[in-house]
Amino acid sequence: MNSRAKSLHSKLIILNSPHMLWFIFCKEEVVLTETGHIPCSDKCPVDLLPWNTIHQLPDLDGEPCSTVRIDSPVTPGTVSEGMTLHQVGLRASYFELSPEEYKMAGKAQEILYWDANTQFCGVCGGPMEKDSDISKKCTCCGKQIWPSVAPAIIVLIRRQAPSGRKEDEEILMVRARNFRGDYYGLVAGFLETGESLEDCLHREVMEETGIRIKNAVYKASQPWPYPSGLMVGYFAEYESGEIHLQKSELSSGGWFRRDNLPEIPGKMSLARQLIDMWLAEE
Ligand SMILES: [Zn+2]
């Protein structure tokens, strides 16, 4: 079977699968049902154009999943396949979807972003075609590519109070200029080429705040599909130095005790999960 026939064949198999979960995106928004779920139906509940490519995703709780980007937004209240549809931003979908659905929606968005940005080969400019569910190959020079993920660190820095009392311990919180809202977050930044995550941690903290840290301990990670990241969360301890904020990135920042925290980030962020872990410590 040639590759075109093969891709048509796999498309037909997808379209005939019963109870497919459809992760449908229009720009940055995802299509949901009126009950706040990913639409589930035999066929795609939105009309597709010939160039709207369907990508297969891993199963979710035994249900096959597909994702596709559409050109025109779904009008709120559209009824299709017995479901009333609307679309919301991926961030906002966190508050409607189950954690598993939200995570898969993030993966779907990353696959669609990757597909849209790799239509042509970076080496020779030839057209790229799907080689597997998660790879493409150049039709001219054979160059193979896979989706890439941009790792970033985020760190909760704690400072023991001179009193030594737990309730007087402080954490460093900063307000980044690109935050949408009045809240304070944690120091964070992207990994650079040739760096370990630990190198990145010390460099970012020094660049953004001018302080030294020690005893960094990994705590948790989180996919961050905006558009294609991975947040890696640490706890660390203050070692030395005075705070000198990097004014191009941060508008304000300082040390805060448990009982005088500023507004903190929303529940969906890893920053919030790290702060909650610290707050929950005995
Ligand atoms: Zn090429």
mmCIF file of C-alpha atoms and ligand atoms in Angstrom:
data_model
loop_
_atom_site.group_PDB
_atom_site.id
_atom_site.type_symbol
_atom_site.label_atom_id
_atom_site.label_comp_id
_atom_site.label_asym_id
_atom_site.label_seq_id
_atom_site.Cartn_x
_atom_site.Cartn_y
_atom_site.Cartn_z
ATOM 1 C CA MET A 1 0.000 0.000 0.000
ATOM 2 C CA ASN A 2 1.479 3.405 -0.842
ATOM 3 C CA SER A 3 1.663 6.019 1.890
ATOM 4 C CA ARG A 4 -1.347 7.993 0.640
ATOM 5 C CA ALA A 5 -3.516 4.846 0.548
ATOM 6 C CA LYS A 6 -2.152 3.895 3.968
ATOM 7 C CA SER A 7 -3.098 7.266 5.462
ATOM 8 C CA LEU A 8 -6.572 7.070 3.877
ATOM 9 C CA HIS A 9 -6.932 3.568 5.258
ATOM 10 C CA SER A 10 -5.993 4.665 8.791
ATOM 11 C CA LYS A 11 -8.353 7.634 8.483
ATOM 12 C CA LEU A 12 -11.240 5.282 7.611
ATOM 13 C CA ILE A 13 -10.458 3.066 10.588
ATOM 14 C CA ILE A 14 -10.511 6.124 12.856
ATOM 15 C CA LEU A 15 -13.767 7.406 11.386
ATOM 16 C CA ASN A 16 -15.474 4.025 11.849
ATOM 17 C CA SER A 17 -14.423 3.535 15.490
ATOM 18 C CA PRO A 18 -17.401 3.664 17.847
ATOM 19 C CA HIS A 19 -17.324 6.114 20.740
ATOM 20 C CA MET A 20 -14.359 8.152 19.640
ATOM 21 C CA LEU A 21 -13.444 11.069 21.920
ATOM 22 C CA TRP A 22 -12.978 14.101 19.648
ATOM 23 C CA PHE A 23 -10.487 16.743 20.806
ATOM 24 C CA ILE A 24 -11.478 19.473 18.344
ATOM 25 C CA PHE A 25 -9.592 22.773 18.388
ATOM 26 C CA CYS A 26 -10.272 26.083 16.689
ATOM 27 C CA LYS A 27 -7.232 28.336 17.234
ATOM 28 C CA GLU A 28 -6.551 28.139 21.022
ATOM 29 C CA GLU A 29 -10.051 26.927 21.930
ATOM 30 C CA VAL A 30 -11.320 23.390 22.475
ATOM 31 C CA VAL A 31 -14.864 22.183 21.675
ATOM 32 C CA LEU A 32 -16.849 20.834 24.663
ATOM 33 C CA THR A 33 -20.327 19.470 25.262
ATOM 34 C CA GLU A 34 -22.913 21.294 27.370
ATOM 35 C CA THR A 35 -21.985 19.063 30.328
ATOM 36 C CA GLY A 36 -18.332 20.099 30.106
ATOM 37 C CA HIS A 37 -16.905 16.998 28.464
ATOM 38 C CA ILE A 38 -14.992 16.163 25.307
ATOM 39 C CA PRO A 39 -17.552 15.188 22.613
ATOM 40 C CA CYS A 40 -17.841 11.417 22.191
ATOM 41 C CA SER A 41 -19.423 10.038 19.004
ATOM 42 C CA ASP A 42 -18.924 7.626 16.131
ATOM 43 C CA LYS A 43 -18.131 10.386 13.662
ATOM 44 C CA CYS A 44 -16.591 13.808 14.116
ATOM 45 C CA PRO A 45 -19.419 16.061 15.369
ATOM 46 C CA VAL A 46 -18.044 19.034 13.416
ATOM 47 C CA ASP A 47 -17.883 19.210 9.611
ATOM 48 C CA LEU A 48 -14.311 18.865 8.401
ATOM 49 C CA LEU A 49 -12.683 20.334 5.309
ATOM 50 C CA PRO A 50 -10.408 18.173 3.131
ATOM 51 C CA TRP A 51 -7.241 19.731 4.627
ATOM 52 C CA ASN A 52 -8.295 19.284 8.305
ATOM 53 C CA THR A 53 -5.975 16.411 9.278
ATOM 54 C CA ILE A 54 -7.135 13.963 11.948
ATOM 55 C CA HIS A 55 -4.408 12.824 14.371
ATOM 56 C CA GLN A 56 -4.769 9.748 16.508
ATOM 57 C CA LEU A 57 -4.039 10.059 20.247
ATOM 58 C CA PRO A 58 -3.551 7.347 22.885
ATOM 59 C CA ASP A 59 -6.729 5.844 24.389
ATOM 60 C CA LEU A 60 -8.309 7.498 27.414
ATOM 61 C CA ASP A 61 -9.938 4.998 29.814
ATOM 62 C CA GLY A 62 -10.261 2.524 26.930
ATOM 63 C CA GLU A 63 -11.859 5.060 24.574
ATOM 64 C CA PRO A 64 -9.998 5.848 21.346
ATOM 65 C CA CYS A 65 -9.131 9.540 20.963
ATOM 66 C CA SER A 66 -8.566 11.754 17.939
ATOM 67 C CA THR A 67 -7.717 15.396 17.507
ATOM 68 C CA VAL A 68 -8.278 17.797 14.646
ATOM 69 C CA ARG A 69 -7.991 21.544 14.081
ATOM 70 C CA ILE A 70 -10.953 23.219 12.378
ATOM 71 C CA ASP A 71 -11.005 26.529 10.514
ATOM 72 C CA SER A 72 -14.262 28.145 11.690
ATOM 73 C CA PRO A 73 -15.395 28.441 15.323
ATOM 74 C CA VAL A 74 -18.319 26.348 16.553
ATOM 75 C CA THR A 75 -21.325 28.611 17.134
ATOM 76 C CA PRO A 76 -22.379 28.274 20.812
ATOM 77 C CA GLY A 77 -25.443 26.013 21.061
ATOM 78 C CA THR A 78 -24.689 24.054 17.874
ATOM 79 C CA VAL A 79 -26.373 20.623 18.152
ATOM 80 C CA SER A 80 -24.588 17.677 16.532
ATOM 81 C CA GLU A 81 -24.675 13.910 17.143
ATOM 82 C CA GLY A 82 -27.116 14.594 20.011
ATOM 83 C CA MET A 83 -24.716 16.949 21.812
ATOM 84 C CA THR A 84 -24.890 20.727 22.305
ATOM 85 C CA LEU A 85 -21.460 22.143 21.628
ATOM 86 C CA HIS A 86 -19.509 25.243 22.601
ATOM 87 C CA GLN A 87 -15.818 26.104 22.664
ATOM 88 C CA VAL A 88 -13.598 27.541 25.417
ATOM 89 C CA GLY A 89 -9.924 28.415 25.802
ATOM 90 C CA LEU A 90 -7.708 25.482 26.781
ATOM 91 C CA ARG A 91 -6.829 27.149 30.122
ATOM 92 C CA ALA A 92 -10.523 27.699 30.914
ATOM 93 C CA SER A 93 -11.300 24.073 29.979
ATOM 94 C CA TYR A 94 -9.328 23.048 33.102
ATOM 95 C CA PHE A 95 -12.357 24.140 35.150
ATOM 96 C CA GLU A 96 -14.851 22.071 33.091
ATOM 97 C CA LEU A 97 -12.997 18.895 32.113
ATOM 98 C CA SER A 98 -11.869 16.013 34.303
ATOM 99 C CA PRO A 99 -8.103 16.097 35.061
ATOM 100 C CA GLU A 100 -7.574 13.216 32.587
ATOM 101 C CA GLU A 101 -9.519 14.933 29.807
ATOM 102 C CA TYR A 102 -7.698 18.236 30.425
ATOM 103 C CA LYS A 103 -4.329 16.474 30.252
ATOM 104 C CA MET A 104 -5.226 14.756 26.973
ATOM 105 C CA ALA A 105 -6.553 18.070 25.583
ATOM 106 C CA GLY A 106 -3.121 19.534 26.349
ATOM 107 C CA LYS A 107 -1.413 16.707 24.494
ATOM 108 C CA ALA A 108 -3.811 17.170 21.566
ATOM 109 C CA GLN A 109 -3.004 20.877 21.450
ATOM 110 C CA GLU A 110 0.746 20.109 21.447
ATOM 111 C CA ILE A 111 0.361 17.634 18.571
ATOM 112 C CA LEU A 112 -1.706 20.129 16.537
ATOM 113 C CA TYR A 113 0.788 22.928 17.269
ATOM 114 C CA TRP A 114 3.659 20.690 16.181
ATOM 115 C CA ASP A 115 1.820 19.646 13.009
ATOM 116 C CA ALA A 116 1.014 23.246 12.057
ATOM 117 C CA ASN A 117 4.624 24.328 12.582
ATOM 118 C CA THR A 118 6.316 21.491 10.716
ATOM 119 C CA GLN A 119 4.606 21.480 7.324
ATOM 120 C CA PHE A 120 7.982 21.835 5.599
ATOM 121 C CA CYS A 121 11.418 20.373 6.203
ATOM 122 C CA GLY A 122 13.862 22.575 8.141
ATOM 123 C CA VAL A 123 16.793 21.115 6.178
ATOM 124 C CA CYS A 124 15.689 21.228 2.526
ATOM 125 C CA GLY A 125 12.255 22.908 2.567
ATOM 126 C CA GLY A 126 10.485 19.843 1.141
ATOM 127 C CA PRO A 127 6.944 18.885 2.271
ATOM 128 C CA MET A 128 6.779 16.776 5.445
ATOM 129 C CA GLU A 129 4.423 13.798 5.775
ATOM 130 C CA LYS A 130 3.287 11.762 8.780
ATOM 131 C CA ASP A 131 5.561 8.747 9.358
ATOM 132 C CA SER A 132 3.867 7.510 12.554
ATOM 133 C CA ASP A 133 1.400 8.964 15.082
ATOM 134 C CA ILE A 134 4.233 11.030 16.570
ATOM 135 C CA SER A 135 6.744 11.496 13.787
ATOM 136 C CA LYS A 136 7.076 13.027 10.331
ATOM 137 C CA LYS A 137 9.479 12.462 7.488
ATOM 138 C CA CYS A 138 10.608 14.807 4.696
ATOM 139 C CA THR A 139 9.351 13.583 1.322
ATOM 140 C CA CYS A 140 12.527 14.927 -0.348
ATOM 141 C CA CYS A 141 15.546 14.297 1.939
ATOM 142 C CA GLY A 142 14.089 11.789 4.419
ATOM 143 C CA LYS A 143 14.784 13.968 7.518
ATOM 144 C CA GLN A 144 12.718 12.622 10.456
ATOM 145 C CA ILE A 145 11.274 14.807 13.206
ATOM 146 C CA TRP A 146 9.329 14.302 16.450
ATOM 147 C CA PRO A 147 7.396 16.815 18.597
ATOM 148 C CA SER A 148 9.740 18.741 20.874
ATOM 149 C CA VAL A 149 9.043 19.840 24.439
ATOM 150 C CA ALA A 150 10.556 22.934 26.078
ATOM 151 C CA PRO A 151 11.477 22.177 29.720
ATOM 152 C CA ALA A 152 11.364 24.949 32.322
ATOM 153 C CA ILE A 153 12.176 24.940 36.030
ATOM 154 C CA ILE A 154 10.075 26.498 38.768
ATOM 155 C CA VAL A 155 11.336 26.773 42.331
ATOM 156 C CA LEU A 156 9.929 27.474 45.769
ATOM 157 C CA ILE A 157 12.789 29.093 47.717
ATOM 158 C CA ARG A 158 12.410 28.983 51.505
ATOM 159 C CA ARG A 159 14.293 31.027 54.112
ATOM 160 C CA GLN A 160 14.507 29.968 57.729
ATOM 161 C CA ALA A 161 13.663 32.792 60.148
ATOM 162 C CA PRO A 162 16.276 33.841 62.765
ATOM 163 C CA SER A 163 13.744 32.671 65.403
ATOM 164 C CA GLY A 164 13.943 29.165 63.901
ATOM 165 C CA ARG A 165 10.154 28.890 64.273
ATOM 166 C CA LYS A 166 8.254 27.191 61.451
ATOM 167 C CA GLU A 167 5.587 29.886 61.359
ATOM 168 C CA ASP A 168 8.240 32.548 60.723
ATOM 169 C CA GLU A 169 9.721 30.742 57.717
ATOM 170 C CA GLU A 170 9.396 32.721 54.471
ATOM 171 C CA ILE A 171 9.244 31.927 50.765
ATOM 172 C CA LEU A 172 10.347 34.071 47.840
ATOM 173 C CA MET A 173 7.460 35.151 45.626
ATOM 174 C CA VAL A 174 7.668 37.308 42.513
ATOM 175 C CA ARG A 175 5.335 39.038 40.121
ATOM 176 C CA ALA A 176 6.321 38.487 36.491
ATOM 177 C CA ARG A 177 5.467 41.227 34.010
ATOM 178 C CA ASN A 178 3.709 38.670 31.786
ATOM 179 C CA PHE A 179 1.316 37.448 34.542
ATOM 180 C CA ARG A 180 -2.340 38.031 33.664
ATOM 181 C CA GLY A 181 -3.592 39.129 37.068
ATOM 182 C CA ASP A 182 -2.432 40.564 40.409
ATOM 183 C CA TYR A 183 -1.039 37.349 41.865
ATOM 184 C CA TYR A 184 2.535 36.484 42.827
ATOM 185 C CA GLY A 185 4.254 33.298 41.660
ATOM 186 C CA LEU A 186 7.570 31.502 42.010
ATOM 187 C CA VAL A 187 10.850 32.019 40.162
ATOM 188 C CA ALA A 188 10.743 30.102 36.868
ATOM 189 C CA GLY A 189 12.574 29.969 33.562
ATOM 190 C CA PHE A 190 13.388 27.903 30.498
ATOM 191 C CA LEU A 191 16.225 25.430 30.270
ATOM 192 C CA GLU A 192 19.006 26.518 27.910
ATOM 193 C CA THR A 193 21.001 24.245 25.623
ATOM 194 C CA GLY A 194 23.774 22.335 27.362
ATOM 195 C CA GLU A 195 22.328 22.886 30.846
ATOM 196 C CA SER A 196 21.225 20.406 33.479
ATOM 197 C CA LEU A 197 17.989 21.248 35.299
ATOM 198 C CA GLU A 198 20.091 22.085 38.367
ATOM 199 C CA ASP A 199 22.313 24.479 36.344
ATOM 200 C CA CYS A 200 19.144 26.135 35.060
ATOM 201 C CA LEU A 201 17.744 26.460 38.590
ATOM 202 C CA HIS A 202 20.819 28.273 39.961
ATOM 203 C CA ARG A 203 21.197 30.468 36.862
ATOM 204 C CA GLU A 204 17.535 31.546 36.730
ATOM 205 C CA VAL A 205 17.397 32.351 40.455
ATOM 206 C CA MET A 206 20.642 34.376 40.198
ATOM 207 C CA GLU A 207 19.530 36.213 37.035
ATOM 208 C CA GLU A 208 16.041 37.044 38.265
ATOM 209 C CA THR A 209 16.685 37.755 41.952
ATOM 210 C CA GLY A 210 20.453 37.978 42.578
ATOM 211 C CA ILE A 211 20.408 35.399 45.397
ATOM 212 C CA ARG A 212 22.134 32.044 45.854
ATOM 213 C CA ILE A 213 20.247 28.881 46.725
ATOM 214 C CA LYS A 214 21.247 25.445 48.062
ATOM 215 C CA ASN A 215 19.788 21.977 48.691
ATOM 216 C CA ALA A 216 17.494 21.914 45.647
ATOM 217 C CA VAL A 217 15.097 18.953 45.778
ATOM 218 C CA TYR A 218 12.838 17.817 42.930
ATOM 219 C CA LYS A 219 9.126 17.800 43.888
ATOM 220 C CA ALA A 220 6.829 17.441 40.881
ATOM 221 C CA SER A 221 6.416 18.136 37.165
ATOM 222 C CA GLN A 222 3.565 19.170 34.927
ATOM 223 C CA PRO A 223 3.006 19.285 31.159
ATOM 224 C CA TRP A 224 2.378 22.915 30.186
ATOM 225 C CA PRO A 225 0.791 22.936 26.718
ATOM 226 C CA TYR A 226 1.174 26.708 26.118
ATOM 227 C CA PRO A 227 2.289 25.852 23.538
ATOM 228 C CA SER A 228 4.553 22.896 24.322
ATOM 229 C CA GLY A 229 6.325 22.934 27.687
ATOM 230 C CA LEU A 230 7.176 20.851 30.717
ATOM 231 C CA MET A 231 7.388 22.541 34.129
ATOM 232 C CA VAL A 232 9.800 20.880 36.551
ATOM 233 C CA GLY A 233 9.190 21.907 40.162
ATOM 234 C CA TYR A 234 11.754 22.131 42.977
ATOM 235 C CA PHE A 235 12.050 23.228 46.577
ATOM 236 C CA ALA A 236 15.325 24.954 47.500
ATOM 237 C CA GLU A 237 16.779 26.835 50.465
ATOM 238 C CA TYR A 238 18.065 30.392 50.523
ATOM 239 C CA GLU A 239 21.847 30.529 50.894
ATOM 240 C CA SER A 240 23.018 34.137 50.542
ATOM 241 C CA GLY A 241 22.564 37.511 48.858
ATOM 242 C CA GLU A 242 20.140 40.427 48.755
ATOM 243 C CA ILE A 243 17.185 40.476 46.369
ATOM 244 C CA HIS A 244 17.875 42.477 43.196
ATOM 245 C CA LEU A 245 14.993 41.864 40.825
ATOM 246 C CA GLN A 246 15.549 41.590 37.086
ATOM 247 C CA LYS A 247 13.354 44.533 36.128
ATOM 248 C CA SER A 248 12.813 43.389 32.536
ATOM 249 C CA GLU A 249 11.089 40.199 33.759
ATOM 250 C CA LEU A 250 9.738 40.978 37.250
ATOM 251 C CA SER A 251 7.759 43.951 38.535
ATOM 252 C CA SER A 252 7.967 43.105 42.265
ATOM 253 C CA GLY A 253 8.889 40.375 44.680
ATOM 254 C CA GLY A 254 9.935 39.600 48.230
ATOM 255 C CA TRP A 255 9.819 37.224 51.186
ATOM 256 C CA PHE A 256 6.439 36.149 52.536
ATOM 257 C CA ARG A 257 5.404 34.158 55.628
ATOM 258 C CA ARG A 258 2.484 31.733 55.637
ATOM 259 C CA ASP A 259 0.310 34.329 57.378
ATOM 260 C CA ASN A 260 1.033 37.226 54.987
ATOM 261 C CA LEU A 261 0.983 35.615 51.539
ATOM 262 C CA PRO A 262 -0.054 37.816 48.612
ATOM 263 C CA GLU A 263 -2.605 36.542 46.089
ATOM 264 C CA ILE A 264 -1.261 33.185 44.889
ATOM 265 C CA PRO A 265 -1.579 31.482 41.452
ATOM 266 C CA GLY A 266 -4.660 29.466 40.406
ATOM 267 C CA LYS A 267 -5.113 25.758 41.119
ATOM 268 C CA MET A 268 -4.109 24.621 37.622
ATOM 269 C CA SER A 269 -0.489 25.743 37.966
ATOM 270 C CA LEU A 270 2.474 23.820 39.328
ATOM 271 C CA ALA A 271 3.447 27.003 41.231
ATOM 272 C CA ARG A 272 0.231 26.666 43.213
ATOM 273 C CA GLN A 273 0.799 22.952 43.825
ATOM 274 C CA LEU A 274 4.283 23.691 45.227
ATOM 275 C CA ILE A 275 2.935 26.497 47.444
ATOM 276 C CA ASP A 276 0.139 24.190 48.672
ATOM 277 C CA MET A 277 2.734 21.499 49.508
ATOM 278 C CA TRP A 278 4.668 24.058 51.575
ATOM 279 C CA LEU A 279 1.490 25.291 53.296
ATOM 280 C CA ALA A 280 0.532 21.699 54.151
ATOM 281 C CA GLU A 281 3.851 20.983 55.899
ATOM 282 C CA GLU A 282 3.533 20.385 59.629
HETATM 283 ZN ZN ZN B 1 14.109 17.623 3.711
#
